[in-house]
Amino acid sequence: MTDLSGKVALVTGGSRGIGRAIVSELAAAGCRVAVVATSEKSAEAGAQAAIDAGAEGKGYAADVSDAGRAQEVVEDLVATWGGVDILVNNAGVTRDTVLMRMSDEDIDSVVDTNLKGTLYYCRAVTKPMMKARSGSIVNISSIVGITGNAGQSNYAAAKAGIFGLTRSLASELGSRGIRVNAIAPGYIDTDMTSGLPEKVKEVSLQRIPLSRFGQPADIARGVRFLVSEAGSYVTGTTLVIDGGMSL
C-alpha cells in the first residue's frame, strides 16, 4: 500500500532533520528523490541520503524564497526525470522574539522561507502535475500555526498561512487528480530544537501526553502515508503529529 516505486519526489529543506528523514523514507519506498537545500554541499548531502536508502538522488542548491529558481528546479527535474509526482515543502526557518522587538528582517525572512517558499514550489509543480493528471503535495506546517506561541508571531503566522494554502490548492487541483495536504509537527527532536534551554524542554515534555519528544521519522512516516495509495482519498486536510501536545 505504501510502495512508491517509479515515483519522482522533490523535497525542500531535505539535507537534515525532518527533511532528511523524509528523503530517506521516500527513497526506501522506491522514489527517486530530488533535494533542495541552501548550498551545494547541503543539497549533495540530502541527495546522498536518498542514495544511501537505495534510490537515485539529485541535489539542487536554491533559496526557496527565490521564485525564479523554484521554476528552474522543477523544469530541470521534469527534463531529467520526466516529471514530479510528489512535492514535500519542508524548508523552514525561525527568528524568535516578541513582536515588539521583531525586526522587519525577522518577519520577512520567516514569511519568505516558510510561506512564500511553499507557495512558489506549489506553483512550480502545478503545471507538470496537471499535465500528468496526478500528484501529491505535502506542506510541512507546525502546531504553532494552530496554537500560537509567545515569541513566534512571525513563525505562527507563516505556518498558519500554510493551512489556508493547503485547503485552497486542494480545492483547485482535486479535479485533476492532485492531492494537497499538510502536516503539523509538534516538538520534534532536531538540530532546531536541540539548542533550546533545558527548562524549556522540560516544560514542553510535560505538555505531551505520550511523554516523549517526536523523532524526524515520525513525520517522515506521515508523509509516506499521505503520498501513497493508502492516503489516496485524503486531501485538503492537516495531519497533526505531536504526541497530543496540542490537545
Coordinates of C-alpha atoms in Angstrom, one line a residue:
M1 CA 0.0 0.0 0.0
T2 CA 2.9 2.4 0.6
D3 CA 5.2 1.2 -2.3
L4 CA 6.2 4.3 -4.3
S5 CA 8.4 2.6 -6.9
G6 CA 8.9 4.7 -10.0
K7 CA 7.7 8.0 -8.4
V8 CA 9.7 11.2 -8.5
A9 CA 9.8 13.2 -5.3
L10 CA 11.0 16.7 -4.7
V11 CA 11.8 17.7 -1.0
T12 CA 12.8 21.2 0.0
G13 CA 14.9 21.6 3.1
G14 CA 15.9 17.9 2.7
S15 CA 19.5 18.0 4.0
R16 CA 19.0 17.5 7.7
G17 CA 16.5 16.8 10.5
I18 CA 12.9 16.2 9.4
G19 CA 13.7 16.8 5.7
R20 CA 16.5 14.3 5.6
A21 CA 14.2 11.7 7.3
I22 CA 11.6 12.4 4.7
V23 CA 14.1 11.9 1.9
S24 CA 15.3 8.6 3.3
E25 CA 11.7 7.4 3.9
L26 CA 10.6 8.2 0.3
A27 CA 13.7 6.7 -1.1
A28 CA 13.2 3.5 0.9
A29 CA 9.7 3.3 -0.6
G30 CA 11.1 3.4 -4.1
C31 CA 11.1 7.1 -5.1
R32 CA 13.8 8.9 -7.0
V33 CA 14.3 11.9 -4.7
A34 CA 15.5 15.4 -5.6
V35 CA 16.6 17.6 -2.7
V36 CA 16.5 21.4 -2.4
A37 CA 18.9 22.9 0.1
T38 CA 20.5 26.3 0.6
S39 CA 24.0 25.3 -0.5
E40 CA 25.6 22.8 -3.0
K41 CA 27.1 20.9 -0.1
S42 CA 23.8 20.6 1.8
A43 CA 22.0 19.6 -1.4
E44 CA 24.5 16.9 -2.1
A45 CA 24.2 15.6 1.5
G46 CA 20.4 15.3 1.0
A47 CA 20.8 13.5 -2.3
Q48 CA 23.3 11.2 -0.7
A49 CA 20.6 10.3 1.9
A50 CA 18.4 9.1 -0.9
I51 CA 21.3 7.1 -2.4
D52 CA 22.1 5.5 0.9
A53 CA 18.5 4.4 1.2
G54 CA 18.8 2.6 -2.2
A55 CA 17.4 5.1 -4.6
E56 CA 18.5 7.7 -7.1
G57 CA 19.2 11.1 -5.6
K58 CA 19.7 14.6 -7.0
G59 CA 20.6 17.9 -5.3
Y60 CA 19.7 21.5 -6.1
A61 CA 21.2 24.5 -4.3
A62 CA 18.4 27.0 -4.0
D63 CA 16.9 29.6 -1.7
V64 CA 13.2 28.6 -1.6
S65 CA 12.2 32.2 -1.4
D66 CA 13.6 32.7 -5.0
A67 CA 10.5 32.2 -7.2
G68 CA 12.5 32.1 -10.4
R69 CA 14.8 29.4 -9.0
A70 CA 11.8 27.3 -7.9
Q71 CA 10.7 27.3 -11.5
E72 CA 14.2 26.4 -12.8
V73 CA 14.5 23.5 -10.4
V74 CA 11.1 22.0 -11.4
E75 CA 11.8 22.4 -15.1
D76 CA 15.2 20.7 -14.8
L77 CA 13.7 17.9 -12.8
V78 CA 11.0 17.4 -15.4
A79 CA 13.6 17.4 -18.1
T80 CA 15.8 14.9 -16.3
W81 CA 13.4 12.5 -14.6
G82 CA 10.3 13.1 -16.6
G83 CA 8.0 14.8 -14.1
V84 CA 7.3 15.4 -10.4
D85 CA 4.9 13.1 -8.7
I86 CA 5.4 14.2 -5.1
L87 CA 6.3 17.6 -3.6
V88 CA 7.2 18.0 0.1
N89 CA 7.6 21.6 1.2
N90 CA 9.7 21.2 4.3
A91 CA 12.1 24.1 4.2
G92 CA 11.7 26.4 7.2
V93 CA 13.5 28.9 9.5
T94 CA 12.7 30.6 12.8
R95 CA 13.6 34.1 14.1
D96 CA 12.1 34.1 17.5
T97 CA 11.5 37.2 19.7
V98 CA 8.5 39.1 21.0
L99 CA 6.7 41.1 18.3
M100 CA 7.6 44.4 19.9
R101 CA 11.3 43.7 19.3
M102 CA 10.9 41.8 16.0
S103 CA 12.7 43.5 13.1
D104 CA 11.4 43.7 9.5
E105 CA 14.1 41.3 8.5
D106 CA 12.9 38.8 11.2
I107 CA 9.4 39.0 9.7
D108 CA 10.5 38.9 6.1
S109 CA 12.9 36.0 6.4
V110 CA 10.5 33.8 8.2
V111 CA 7.5 34.6 5.9
D112 CA 9.6 34.4 2.8
T113 CA 11.0 31.0 3.6
N114 CA 8.1 29.2 5.4
L115 CA 5.1 30.6 3.5
K116 CA 6.2 32.2 0.2
G117 CA 8.7 29.4 -0.5
T118 CA 5.9 26.9 -0.1
L119 CA 3.7 28.9 -2.5
Y120 CA 6.5 29.1 -5.1
Y121 CA 7.2 25.4 -5.2
C122 CA 3.5 24.5 -5.2
R123 CA 3.0 26.9 -8.1
A124 CA 6.0 25.4 -10.0
V125 CA 4.8 21.8 -9.8
T126 CA 1.2 22.6 -10.7
K127 CA 1.7 22.6 -14.5
P128 CA 3.5 19.2 -14.7
M129 CA 1.2 17.6 -12.2
M130 CA -1.9 18.9 -14.1
K131 CA -0.5 17.6 -17.3
A132 CA 0.0 14.1 -15.7
R133 CA -3.4 14.4 -14.0
S134 CA -1.9 13.1 -10.8
G135 CA 0.4 14.2 -8.0
S136 CA 0.6 14.7 -4.2
I137 CA 1.8 17.7 -2.3
V138 CA 2.6 17.7 1.4
N139 CA 3.2 21.0 3.1
I140 CA 5.0 20.8 6.5
S141 CA 3.5 23.3 8.9
S142 CA 3.6 23.3 12.7
I143 CA 1.3 23.0 15.6
V144 CA 2.4 26.6 16.4
G145 CA 0.3 27.6 13.4
I146 CA -2.7 26.1 15.4
T147 CA -1.9 27.0 19.0
G148 CA 0.3 30.1 18.6
N149 CA 3.4 30.5 20.8
A150 CA 4.8 33.6 22.5
G151 CA 7.8 34.9 20.8
Q152 CA 6.9 33.3 17.5
S153 CA 4.3 35.6 15.9
N154 CA 6.2 35.6 12.6
Y155 CA 6.5 31.8 12.5
A156 CA 3.0 31.2 13.7
A157 CA 1.6 33.5 11.0
A158 CA 3.6 31.8 8.3
K159 CA 2.7 28.3 9.4
A160 CA -1.0 29.2 9.8
G161 CA -0.9 30.5 6.3
I162 CA 0.1 27.1 5.0
F163 CA -3.2 25.6 6.3
G164 CA -5.1 28.1 4.1
L165 CA -2.9 27.5 1.1
T166 CA -3.3 23.7 1.5
R167 CA -7.1 23.8 1.6
S168 CA -7.4 26.2 -1.3
L169 CA -5.0 24.4 -3.5
A170 CA -6.7 21.0 -2.7
S171 CA -9.9 22.6 -4.0
E172 CA -8.3 23.9 -7.1
L173 CA -6.4 20.7 -8.1
G174 CA -8.7 17.9 -6.9
S175 CA -10.5 17.5 -10.2
R176 CA -7.1 16.9 -11.9
G177 CA -6.3 14.0 -9.5
I178 CA -3.8 16.0 -7.4
R179 CA -4.0 15.8 -3.7
V180 CA -2.7 18.5 -1.3
N181 CA -2.3 18.0 2.5
A182 CA -0.4 19.5 5.4
I183 CA 1.4 18.0 8.4
A184 CA 1.6 19.9 11.7
P185 CA 4.5 18.5 13.7
G186 CA 4.8 19.1 17.4
Y187 CA 8.1 19.1 19.3
I188 CA 10.4 17.1 17.2
D189 CA 13.9 16.3 18.3
T190 CA 16.1 18.0 15.7
D191 CA 19.0 20.4 15.4
M192 CA 16.5 23.3 15.5
T193 CA 15.2 22.2 18.9
S194 CA 18.4 20.8 20.4
G195 CA 19.7 24.2 21.4
L196 CA 16.7 25.1 23.5
P197 CA 17.3 25.6 27.2
E198 CA 16.7 22.5 29.3
K199 CA 13.9 24.2 31.3
V200 CA 12.0 24.9 28.0
K201 CA 12.4 21.2 27.1
E202 CA 11.1 20.1 30.5
V203 CA 8.1 22.3 30.3
S204 CA 7.4 21.1 26.7
L205 CA 7.7 17.4 27.7
Q206 CA 5.1 17.9 30.5
R207 CA 2.6 19.1 27.8
I208 CA 2.9 15.9 25.7
P209 CA 0.5 13.1 26.7
L210 CA 2.7 10.4 25.1
S211 CA 5.6 11.6 27.3
R212 CA 8.3 11.7 24.7
F213 CA 9.5 14.1 22.0
G214 CA 8.8 13.2 18.4
Q215 CA 11.5 12.0 16.1
P216 CA 12.0 13.0 12.4
A217 CA 11.0 9.5 11.4
D218 CA 7.5 10.1 12.9
I219 CA 6.9 12.9 10.5
A220 CA 8.5 11.0 7.6
R221 CA 6.1 8.1 8.1
G222 CA 3.2 10.6 8.0
V223 CA 4.4 11.9 4.7
R224 CA 4.8 8.4 3.2
F225 CA 1.2 7.7 4.2
L226 CA -0.2 10.9 2.7
V227 CA 1.6 10.5 -0.7
S228 CA 0.9 6.8 -1.1
E229 CA -2.1 4.8 -2.2
A230 CA -3.1 4.3 1.4
G231 CA -3.9 8.0 1.5
S232 CA -5.5 8.3 -1.9
Y233 CA -8.8 9.6 -0.5
V234 CA -7.2 12.2 1.7
T235 CA -6.9 15.8 0.5
G236 CA -7.2 19.3 2.0
T237 CA -6.5 18.1 5.5
T238 CA -3.9 18.6 8.2
L239 CA -2.3 15.6 9.9
V240 CA -1.3 16.6 13.4
I241 CA 1.7 14.6 14.6
D242 CA 2.5 16.0 18.1
G243 CA 2.1 13.2 20.6
G244 CA -1.1 15.0 21.8
M245 CA 0.8 18.3 22.6
S246 CA -1.9 20.5 21.1
L247 CA -4.8 18.8 23.0

